[in-house]
CSV table of C-alpha atoms and ligand atoms in Angstrom, one decimal:
chain,number,residue,atom,x,y,z
A,80,MET,CA,16.2,-12.5,19.2
A,81,GLU,CA,17.0,-15.2,16.8
A,82,THR,CA,15.6,-12.5,13.8
A,83,THR,CA,17.9,-9.4,15.8
A,84,ARG,CA,21.4,-11.4,15.8
A,85,ARG,CA,20.9,-12.5,12.4
A,86,GLY,CA,19.8,-9.2,11.1
A,87,PHE,CA,23.0,-7.6,12.7
A,88,LEU,CA,25.1,-10.1,10.7
A,89,SER,CA,23.5,-9.6,7.9
A,90,ALA,CA,23.6,-6.2,7.6
A,91,ALA,CA,27.6,-6.9,8.5
A,92,THR,CA,28.2,-8.8,6.0
A,93,LEU,CA,29.4,-6.7,3.4
A,94,SER,CA,30.7,-3.9,5.4
A,95,THR,CA,34.0,-2.4,6.4
A,96,ALA,CA,36.8,-4.5,7.3
A,97,GLY,CA,35.7,-3.8,10.6
A,98,LEU,CA,32.4,-4.9,11.0
A,99,VAL,CA,33.2,-8.1,9.0
A,100,ALA,CA,35.8,-8.9,11.9
A,101,ALA,CA,33.3,-8.3,14.5
A,102,ALA,CA,30.3,-10.8,12.6
A,103,THR,CA,32.8,-12.9,12.1
A,104,GLY,CA,33.7,-13.3,15.8
A,105,ILE,CA,30.2,-13.9,16.4
A,106,GLY,CA,29.4,-16.3,14.1
A,107,SER,CA,32.3,-18.1,15.4
A,108,LEU,CA,30.0,-17.9,18.4
A,109,ILE,CA,27.1,-19.5,16.9
A,110,PRO,CA,26.3,-23.0,16.6
A,111,ASP,CA,23.8,-21.9,14.1
A,112,GLN,CA,24.1,-23.6,10.8
A,113,ALA,CA,22.4,-20.4,9.1
A,114,ASP,CA,24.5,-17.9,11.4
A,115,ALA,CA,28.1,-19.6,10.4
A,116,ALA,CA,26.8,-19.5,6.8
A,117,THR,CA,26.4,-15.8,6.8
A,118,ALA,CA,29.7,-15.5,9.0
A,119,ALA,CA,31.6,-17.6,6.2
A,120,SER,CA,29.9,-15.3,3.4
A,121,ALA,CA,31.1,-12.2,5.3
A,122,LYS,CA,34.5,-13.4,5.4
A,123,SER,CA,34.5,-13.8,1.4
A,124,GLY,CA,32.3,-10.8,0.8
A,125,LEU,CA,35.7,-8.4,1.9
A,126,ASN,CA,36.5,-6.9,-1.0
A,127,LYS,CA,32.7,-6.6,-2.4
A,128,THR,CA,31.1,-3.4,-3.3
A,129,PRO,CA,27.4,-3.4,-1.9
A,130,GLU,CA,24.7,-3.7,-4.6
A,131,GLU,CA,23.5,-0.1,-5.3
A,132,LEU,CA,20.2,0.8,-4.4
A,133,ASP,CA,16.9,0.0,-6.4
A,134,ASP,CA,14.9,3.0,-7.7
A,135,PHE,CA,11.7,3.0,-5.5
A,136,VAL,CA,9.6,5.8,-7.2
A,137,PHE,CA,7.4,5.1,-10.2
A,138,ASP,CA,5.1,6.9,-12.1
A,139,ILE,CA,1.8,5.4,-12.1
A,140,GLU,CA,-0.2,7.6,-14.4
A,141,HIS,CA,2.5,7.6,-17.1
A,142,GLY,CA,4.8,4.9,-16.6
A,143,SER,CA,2.4,1.7,-17.7
A,144,LYS,CA,-0.1,1.3,-20.8
A,145,GLY,CA,-3.0,0.5,-18.7
A,146,TYR,CA,-6.1,0.1,-20.0
A,147,ALA,CA,-8.7,2.2,-21.3
A,148,SER,CA,-12.7,2.1,-22.7
A,149,SER,CA,-15.4,4.2,-23.2
A,150,GLY,CA,-16.4,2.8,-19.4
A,151,GLY,CA,-13.2,3.8,-18.0
A,152,THR,CA,-9.6,3.3,-17.3
A,153,ALA,CA,-6.9,1.6,-15.3
A,154,LYS,CA,-3.0,2.2,-14.8
A,155,GLU,CA,-1.2,-0.3,-12.3
A,156,ALA,CA,2.1,-0.7,-10.7
A,157,THR,CA,3.0,-4.4,-10.3
A,158,VAL,CA,6.5,-6.1,-9.8
A,159,GLU,CA,6.3,-6.0,-14.0
A,160,GLU,CA,6.6,-2.2,-14.1
A,161,PHE,CA,7.9,-1.5,-10.0
A,162,PRO,CA,9.8,-4.7,-9.5
A,163,ILE,CA,11.2,-3.1,-5.6
A,164,SER,CA,7.3,-3.1,-4.8
A,165,GLN,CA,7.1,-6.9,-4.1
A,166,SER,CA,4.2,-6.7,-1.6
A,167,ILE,CA,2.1,-4.3,-2.6
A,168,ALA,CA,0.5,-3.9,-5.9
A,169,GLY,CA,-1.2,-0.4,-7.0
A,170,VAL,CA,-4.0,0.6,-9.6
A,171,SER,CA,-5.5,4.2,-11.1
A,172,MET,CA,-9.0,3.5,-11.9
A,173,ARG,CA,-10.8,6.0,-13.5
A,174,LEU,CA,-14.7,5.0,-14.1
A,175,ASN,CA,-17.1,7.1,-16.3
A,176,PRO,CA,-20.7,7.4,-15.7
A,177,GLY,CA,-22.5,4.8,-16.4
A,178,GLY,CA,-19.2,2.7,-16.3
A,179,PHE,CA,-18.5,-0.3,-13.9
A,180,ARG,CA,-16.0,-2.8,-13.4
A,181,GLU,CA,-17.9,-5.8,-13.2
A,182,LEU,CA,-18.2,-8.8,-11.1
A,183,HIS,CA,-14.9,-10.3,-10.2
A,184,TRP,CA,-12.5,-11.7,-7.4
A,185,HIS,CA,-8.9,-11.7,-6.7
A,186,SER,CA,-7.3,-15.2,-6.1
A,187,ILE,CA,-3.6,-13.8,-4.7
A,188,ALA,CA,-4.8,-10.6,-3.0
A,189,ALA,CA,-7.0,-8.6,-1.1
A,190,GLU,CA,-8.3,-5.4,-2.3
A,191,TRP,CA,-8.4,-2.0,-0.8
A,192,ALA,CA,-9.3,2.0,-2.1
A,193,PHE,CA,-9.4,5.0,-1.5
A,194,VAL,CA,-11.7,7.3,-3.2
A,195,LEU,CA,-10.0,10.5,-5.0
A,196,GLU,CA,-13.0,12.1,-7.1
A,197,GLY,CA,-16.8,11.2,-7.2
A,198,LYS,CA,-18.6,8.3,-6.0
A,199,VAL,CA,-18.6,5.0,-6.3
A,200,ARG,CA,-21.1,2.0,-5.3
A,201,THR,CA,-19.5,-1.5,-4.9
A,202,THR,CA,-21.1,-4.8,-3.8
A,203,VAL,CA,-19.7,-7.9,-1.9
A,204,ILE,CA,-20.2,-11.2,-1.1
A,205,THR,CA,-19.2,-12.5,2.0
A,206,PRO,CA,-18.4,-16.6,2.6
A,207,ASP,CA,-21.2,-16.5,5.0
A,208,GLY,CA,-23.6,-16.1,2.3
A,209,THR,CA,-24.4,-12.5,3.0
A,210,THR,CA,-24.2,-9.5,0.7
A,211,SER,CA,-23.3,-5.7,1.0
A,212,THR,CA,-23.6,-2.8,-1.3
A,213,ASP,CA,-22.0,0.4,-0.2
A,214,ASP,CA,-21.7,4.0,-1.7
A,215,PHE,CA,-18.9,5.8,-1.0
A,216,GLU,CA,-17.5,9.4,-1.3
A,217,VAL,CA,-13.9,11.4,-1.5
A,218,GLY,CA,-11.7,10.7,1.4
A,219,ASP,CA,-13.4,7.0,2.0
A,220,ILE,CA,-11.8,3.3,1.9
A,221,TRP,CA,-13.2,0.0,1.0
A,222,TYR,CA,-11.5,-3.7,2.0
A,223,PHE,CA,-12.2,-7.0,0.2
A,224,PRO,CA,-10.7,-9.8,1.7
A,225,ARG,CA,-8.9,-12.2,-0.7
A,226,GLY,CA,-11.2,-14.8,-3.0
A,227,HIS,CA,-14.7,-12.4,-2.2
A,228,GLY,CA,-16.5,-11.3,-4.9
A,229,HIS,CA,-17.2,-7.9,-5.3
A,230,MET,CA,-17.9,-5.1,-8.0
A,231,LEU,CA,-17.2,-1.4,-8.2
A,232,GLN,CA,-19.5,1.3,-10.3
A,233,CYS,CA,-19.7,5.0,-10.9
A,234,ILE,CA,-22.7,6.7,-9.4
A,235,GLY,CA,-24.1,9.6,-10.9
A,236,ASP,CA,-22.8,12.1,-13.7
A,237,GLN,CA,-19.4,13.2,-13.0
A,238,PRO,CA,-16.8,10.7,-13.4
A,239,CYS,CA,-15.4,8.8,-10.4
A,240,HIS,CA,-11.1,8.2,-9.5
A,241,PHE,CA,-10.0,5.9,-6.8
A,242,LEU,CA,-6.7,4.6,-6.3
A,243,LEU,CA,-6.7,0.9,-5.5
A,244,GLY,CA,-4.1,-1.3,-3.1
A,245,PHE,CA,-3.2,-5.0,-3.1
A,246,ASP,CA,-1.6,-6.6,-0.5
A,247,ASN,CA,0.8,-8.6,-3.0
A,248,GLY,CA,3.3,-6.8,-5.7
A,249,HIS,CA,2.7,-9.8,-8.0
A,250,PHE,CA,-1.1,-9.2,-8.1
A,251,SER,CA,-1.9,-7.8,-11.5
A,252,GLU,CA,-5.6,-6.2,-12.1
A,253,PHE,CA,-5.4,-7.6,-15.5
A,254,GLY,CA,-5.4,-11.0,-14.7
A,255,THR,CA,-8.3,-11.5,-12.6
A,256,PHE,CA,-11.1,-13.9,-12.5
A,257,SER,CA,-13.9,-11.9,-14.0
A,258,VAL,CA,-17.4,-13.4,-14.2
A,259,THR,CA,-17.6,-12.6,-18.3
A,260,ASP,CA,-14.3,-14.5,-18.8
A,261,TRP,CA,-15.3,-17.8,-17.0
A,262,LEU,CA,-19.3,-17.8,-18.4
A,263,SER,CA,-18.1,-16.4,-21.9
A,264,HIS,CA,-15.4,-20.0,-22.0
A,265,THR,CA,-17.6,-22.8,-20.2
A,266,SER,CA,-20.3,-24.7,-22.2
A,267,ALA,CA,-23.7,-22.9,-22.9
A,268,GLU,CA,-25.4,-26.3,-22.0
A,269,ILE,CA,-23.5,-26.5,-18.7
A,270,LEU,CA,-24.4,-23.0,-18.0
A,271,ALA,CA,-28.1,-23.5,-19.1
A,272,ARG,CA,-28.2,-26.3,-16.4
A,273,ASN,CA,-26.4,-24.3,-13.7
A,274,THR,CA,-28.6,-20.8,-14.1
A,275,GLY,CA,-31.8,-22.4,-15.1
A,276,LEU,CA,-31.8,-20.1,-18.3
A,277,PRO,CA,-32.0,-20.7,-21.9
A,278,ALA,CA,-28.7,-21.8,-23.4
A,279,ARG,CA,-29.0,-19.4,-26.0
A,280,LEU,CA,-28.1,-16.5,-23.5
A,281,PHE,CA,-24.8,-17.7,-22.9
A,282,ALA,CA,-24.2,-19.6,-26.6
A,283,ALA,CA,-24.1,-15.3,-27.7
A,284,LEU,CA,-21.8,-13.8,-25.2
A,285,PRO,CA,-18.3,-12.6,-26.6
A,286,LYS,CA,-15.3,-15.1,-26.2
A,287,LYS,CA,-13.9,-12.4,-23.6
A,288,GLU,CA,-13.4,-10.5,-20.2
A,289,LEU,CA,-15.9,-7.4,-20.2
A,290,TYR,CA,-13.6,-6.0,-17.3
A,291,ILE,CA,-15.2,-2.7,-17.3
A,292,GLY,CA,-18.5,-2.0,-18.8
A,293,THR,CA,-20.9,0.2,-19.6
A,294,GLY,CA,-24.3,0.2,-18.9
A,295,GLU,CA,-27.4,2.7,-17.2
A,296,ILE,CA,-26.2,5.5,-14.7
A,297,ALA,CA,-26.4,4.1,-11.7
A,298,GLY,CA,-28.3,7.3,-9.5
A,299,GLU,CA,-28.1,7.6,-5.6
A,300,SER,CA,-30.6,5.6,-4.4
A,301,LYS,CA,-29.7,1.8,-3.8
A,302,PRO,CA,-31.8,-0.3,-6.4
A,303,ALA,CA,-33.0,-4.0,-4.7
A,304,ASN,CA,-31.0,-7.3,-5.6
A,305,ILE,CA,-32.2,-10.3,-7.6
A,306,ASN,CA,-33.2,-11.8,-5.0
A,307,THR,CA,-33.9,-9.9,-1.9
A,308,ALA,CA,-34.2,-12.4,0.9
A,309,ILE,CA,-30.4,-12.4,0.6
A,310,PRO,CA,-29.4,-11.1,4.1
A,311,VAL,CA,-27.3,-8.1,4.4
A,312,SER,CA,-23.4,-8.8,5.9
A,313,SER,CA,-22.5,-7.3,9.5
A,314,SER,CA,-18.9,-7.4,8.2
A,315,ALA,CA,-18.5,-3.8,7.6
A,316,HIS,CA,-16.3,-3.2,4.2
A,317,LYS,CA,-16.3,0.8,4.3
A,318,PHE,CA,-14.4,3.2,6.5
A,319,ARG,CA,-14.2,7.1,6.2
A,320,MET,CA,-11.0,7.4,6.6
A,321,GLU,CA,-10.8,11.4,5.5
A,322,THR,CA,-12.9,11.9,9.0
A,323,ASP,CA,-13.2,8.9,11.3
A,324,ALA,CA,-9.3,7.7,11.2
A,325,VAL,CA,-7.0,8.5,14.2
A,326,LEU,CA,-5.8,11.4,13.9
A,327,GLN,CA,-2.3,13.0,14.8
A,328,GLU,CA,-1.5,16.7,14.3
A,329,PHE,CA,2.5,17.7,14.1
A,330,LYS,CA,3.5,21.1,13.9
A,331,GLY,CA,4.0,20.5,10.1
A,332,GLY,CA,1.2,18.7,9.0
A,333,TYR,CA,-0.9,15.6,10.3
A,334,THR,CA,-1.2,11.9,9.8
A,335,LYS,CA,-4.4,10.0,9.8
A,336,ILE,CA,-3.5,6.4,10.8
A,337,VAL,CA,-6.5,3.5,9.9
A,338,SER,CA,-5.1,0.6,11.2
A,339,SER,CA,-7.1,-3.0,12.0
A,340,LYS,CA,-7.8,-1.7,15.3
A,341,GLU,CA,-10.5,1.0,13.7
A,342,PHE,CA,-11.2,-1.2,10.9
A,343,PRO,CA,-11.1,-4.8,11.3
A,344,ILE,CA,-12.0,-6.5,8.6
A,345,GLN,CA,-8.5,-4.8,7.0
A,346,ASN,CA,-6.5,-7.6,8.3
A,347,SER,CA,-3.7,-7.4,6.3
A,348,LEU,CA,-2.9,-3.7,5.4
A,349,THR,CA,-2.9,-0.5,7.7
A,350,ALA,CA,-3.4,2.9,6.1
A,351,LEU,CA,-2.0,6.3,6.7
A,352,ARG,CA,-3.0,9.6,5.1
A,353,MET,CA,-0.2,12.0,5.9
A,354,ASN,CA,0.1,16.2,5.1
A,355,LEU,CA,3.0,17.8,4.9
A,356,GLU,CA,2.8,21.7,4.5
A,357,PRO,CA,5.2,23.6,2.4
A,358,GLY,CA,8.6,23.5,3.9
A,359,ALA,CA,8.1,20.5,6.1
A,360,MET,CA,9.5,17.2,7.0
A,361,ARG,CA,8.5,13.8,8.1
A,362,GLU,CA,11.7,12.9,10.8
A,363,LEU,CA,13.9,10.2,10.2
A,364,HIS,CA,12.4,7.1,10.9
A,365,TRP,CA,11.6,3.2,10.2
A,366,HIS,CA,9.1,0.5,10.4
A,367,PRO,CA,10.4,-2.8,11.9
A,368,ASN,CA,7.3,-4.8,11.1
A,369,ALA,CA,6.2,-3.6,7.6
A,370,ASP,CA,6.9,-2.2,3.9
A,371,GLU,CA,5.5,1.3,3.0
A,372,TRP,CA,3.8,1.7,0.2
A,373,GLN,CA,2.6,5.5,-0.9
A,374,TYR,CA,0.9,7.6,-3.8
A,375,VAL,CA,1.2,11.0,-3.8
A,376,MET,CA,-2.2,12.7,-4.1
A,377,SER,CA,-0.7,16.4,-4.5
A,378,GLY,CA,2.3,18.0,-4.3
A,379,GLN,CA,6.0,16.9,-4.9
A,380,GLY,CA,9.1,16.1,-2.2
A,381,ASN,CA,11.9,13.9,-2.2
A,382,VAL,CA,12.0,10.4,-0.4
A,383,SER,CA,15.3,9.4,1.1
A,384,ILE,CA,16.5,5.5,2.4
A,385,PHE,CA,19.1,4.4,4.4
A,386,GLY,CA,19.9,0.7,3.0
A,387,SER,CA,22.6,0.2,5.6
A,388,HIS,CA,26.2,-0.3,4.1
A,389,GLY,CA,26.8,3.4,4.1
A,390,ARG,CA,23.9,3.4,1.1
A,391,VAL,CA,21.6,6.3,1.3
A,392,LYS,CA,19.3,7.7,-1.6
A,393,THR,CA,17.1,10.1,-2.2
A,394,MET,CA,14.1,10.5,-5.0
A,395,PRO,CA,12.0,13.4,-5.9
A,396,TYR,CA,8.6,12.3,-6.5
A,397,SER,CA,5.4,14.1,-7.6
A,398,LYS,CA,1.5,14.0,-7.6
A,399,GLY,CA,0.7,10.4,-9.6
A,400,MET,CA,3.8,8.9,-8.9
A,401,VAL,CA,4.4,5.9,-6.0
A,402,ALA,CA,6.9,4.8,-3.8
A,403,PHE,CA,8.2,1.7,-1.8
A,404,ILE,CA,10.7,1.6,1.0
A,405,LYS,CA,11.4,-2.1,2.4
A,406,GLN,CA,10.4,-3.4,5.9
A,407,GLY,CA,13.7,-1.9,8.4
A,408,TYR,CA,14.5,0.7,6.1
A,409,GLY,CA,15.8,3.9,7.3
A,410,HIS,CA,13.7,6.8,5.3
A,411,TYR,CA,12.2,10.5,5.6
A,412,ILE,CA,10.4,12.6,3.8
A,413,GLU,CA,10.7,16.7,2.9
A,414,ASN,CA,8.1,18.5,0.9
A,415,THR,CA,10.2,20.6,-1.7
A,416,GLY,CA,7.2,22.4,-3.7
A,417,LYS,CA,4.9,25.1,-2.8
A,418,GLU,CA,1.4,23.4,-1.9
A,419,THR,CA,0.7,20.9,0.6
A,420,LEU,CA,2.5,17.3,0.1
A,421,LYS,CA,-0.6,15.0,0.5
A,422,LEU,CA,0.2,11.1,0.7
A,423,ILE,CA,-1.8,8.2,1.0
A,424,VAL,CA,0.4,5.4,2.5
A,425,LEU,CA,-0.2,1.9,3.1
A,426,PHE,CA,1.9,-0.6,5.3
A,427,ASN,CA,1.7,-4.4,4.5
A,428,SER,CA,0.8,-5.2,8.3
A,429,PRO,CA,-2.9,-4.9,9.8
A,430,VAL,CA,-0.6,-3.2,12.9
A,431,TYR,CA,1.4,0.4,12.8
A,432,GLN,CA,4.5,0.7,14.0
A,433,GLU,CA,7.5,3.0,13.7
A,434,PHE,CA,10.6,3.9,15.5
A,435,SER,CA,11.7,7.4,15.6
A,436,LEU,CA,15.2,8.4,15.4
A,437,ASN,CA,14.8,11.5,17.6
A,438,HIS,CA,12.8,9.4,20.1
A,439,TRP,CA,15.2,7.0,20.4
A,440,LEU,CA,18.3,9.0,20.6
A,441,ASN,CA,16.3,10.6,23.7
A,442,ALA,CA,16.1,7.0,25.3
A,443,ASN,CA,19.9,6.7,25.3
A,444,PRO,CA,22.5,8.4,28.1
A,445,THR,CA,23.4,11.5,27.5
A,446,GLN,CA,27.0,10.6,27.6
A,447,LEU,CA,26.4,7.9,25.5
A,448,VAL,CA,24.9,9.6,22.8
A,449,ALA,CA,27.5,12.6,22.8
A,450,ASP,CA,30.2,9.6,22.2
A,451,HIS,CA,28.8,8.3,19.1
A,452,PHE,CA,29.2,11.9,17.6
A,453,GLY,CA,31.6,13.8,19.3
A,454,MET,CA,29.4,16.3,20.8
A,455,SER,CA,29.7,17.8,24.3
A,456,LEU,CA,27.3,17.0,27.2
A,457,LYS,CA,25.3,20.3,26.6
A,458,GLU,CA,25.3,19.8,22.8
A,459,ALA,CA,23.1,16.3,23.1
A,460,SER,CA,20.7,17.3,25.9
A,461,ALA,CA,19.4,19.5,23.6
A,462,LEU,CA,18.1,16.7,21.6
A,463,VAL,CA,15.4,16.9,24.4
A,464,ASN,CA,13.6,20.2,23.1
A,465,HIS,CA,12.7,18.5,19.2
A,466,GLN,CA,10.0,17.2,18.2
A,467,THR,CA,9.1,14.0,16.7
A,468,GLY,CA,6.9,13.4,13.7
A,469,ILE,CA,6.2,16.2,10.8
A,470,TYR,CA,7.9,19.6,11.6
B,53,MN,MN1,-10.9,-6.1,-7.3
B,54,MN,MN1,7.8,5.7,6.9
């Protein structure tokens, strides 16, 4: 209740004189300090123009400098490149045959990924000491909790491409905790004591991070670990999103949801695959519990957001671009092209929630809705005939 009331007050803060007066009136009845402060700022903000809505679309493939070596490439969208995206960072990574993203971990973010092309093998260590090696194909996702050591490797003689998502916009793929970075900056004698290997092996290491290395091309069959006695983890880090997610079909497309219900280890995010057919739109809606981050797999569209104070902003996007919609902001998506608009979507909550405008209107009395918009009863009643979702 507290949150809802504050939400109303802050929404009214810089609005029209009528709303400000209403907020001030309510504020004076509330003894709470924070609410009183909000009401006071509402009063002083009478003549202020609300700030414009920030840009919320970014071209991840062309907008950032990124990394490239013979082993592969990485392009990222963190708060540096895409300031609005405070809660989620993304990376588009490609590995060539024989390429591997070295053993590393992330101190401030969990890692999520969706395979777009080719095949990828991962290894991950779990706090109970168990390990798992998994192979991923197009449409599969992985999730590694924050701090869990892992590795990514291209399998076979075709390159692979995957989209990485991190549950912290301040995370940068170029500042991870990589094994070569650590060992190449630690005394060779200490490492000899630590591993039982000769110090000369460590003394010869180049003083820098390998990041994406190259080696033998990995085959289809899984090789044995150095110590074959280490048990296999029972935590499932892999989910076959394209085939096993919860499918909802609509007239103009579909959604496939993977929340923590379907994929328990994915406990900081919910993932969604969405298709909008040419001419279709994803209806006006909002999410009460999460920011929304989108990556365009193919096609083109318009995303439009509503941020209160009469602020609506619409931006176009197309293949290889990302969009970010703040928690609680109203929005819709239109397919403006001739091919299917395919999206990969992340929410920074393990539980999926949405409010559909159509459903909300239908959940109110006919007369009341008619009075809002100056419609006749007959016109308002016709709302019941419309669909929700994508049409
Ligand atoms: Mn990683
Ligand atoms: Mn949405």
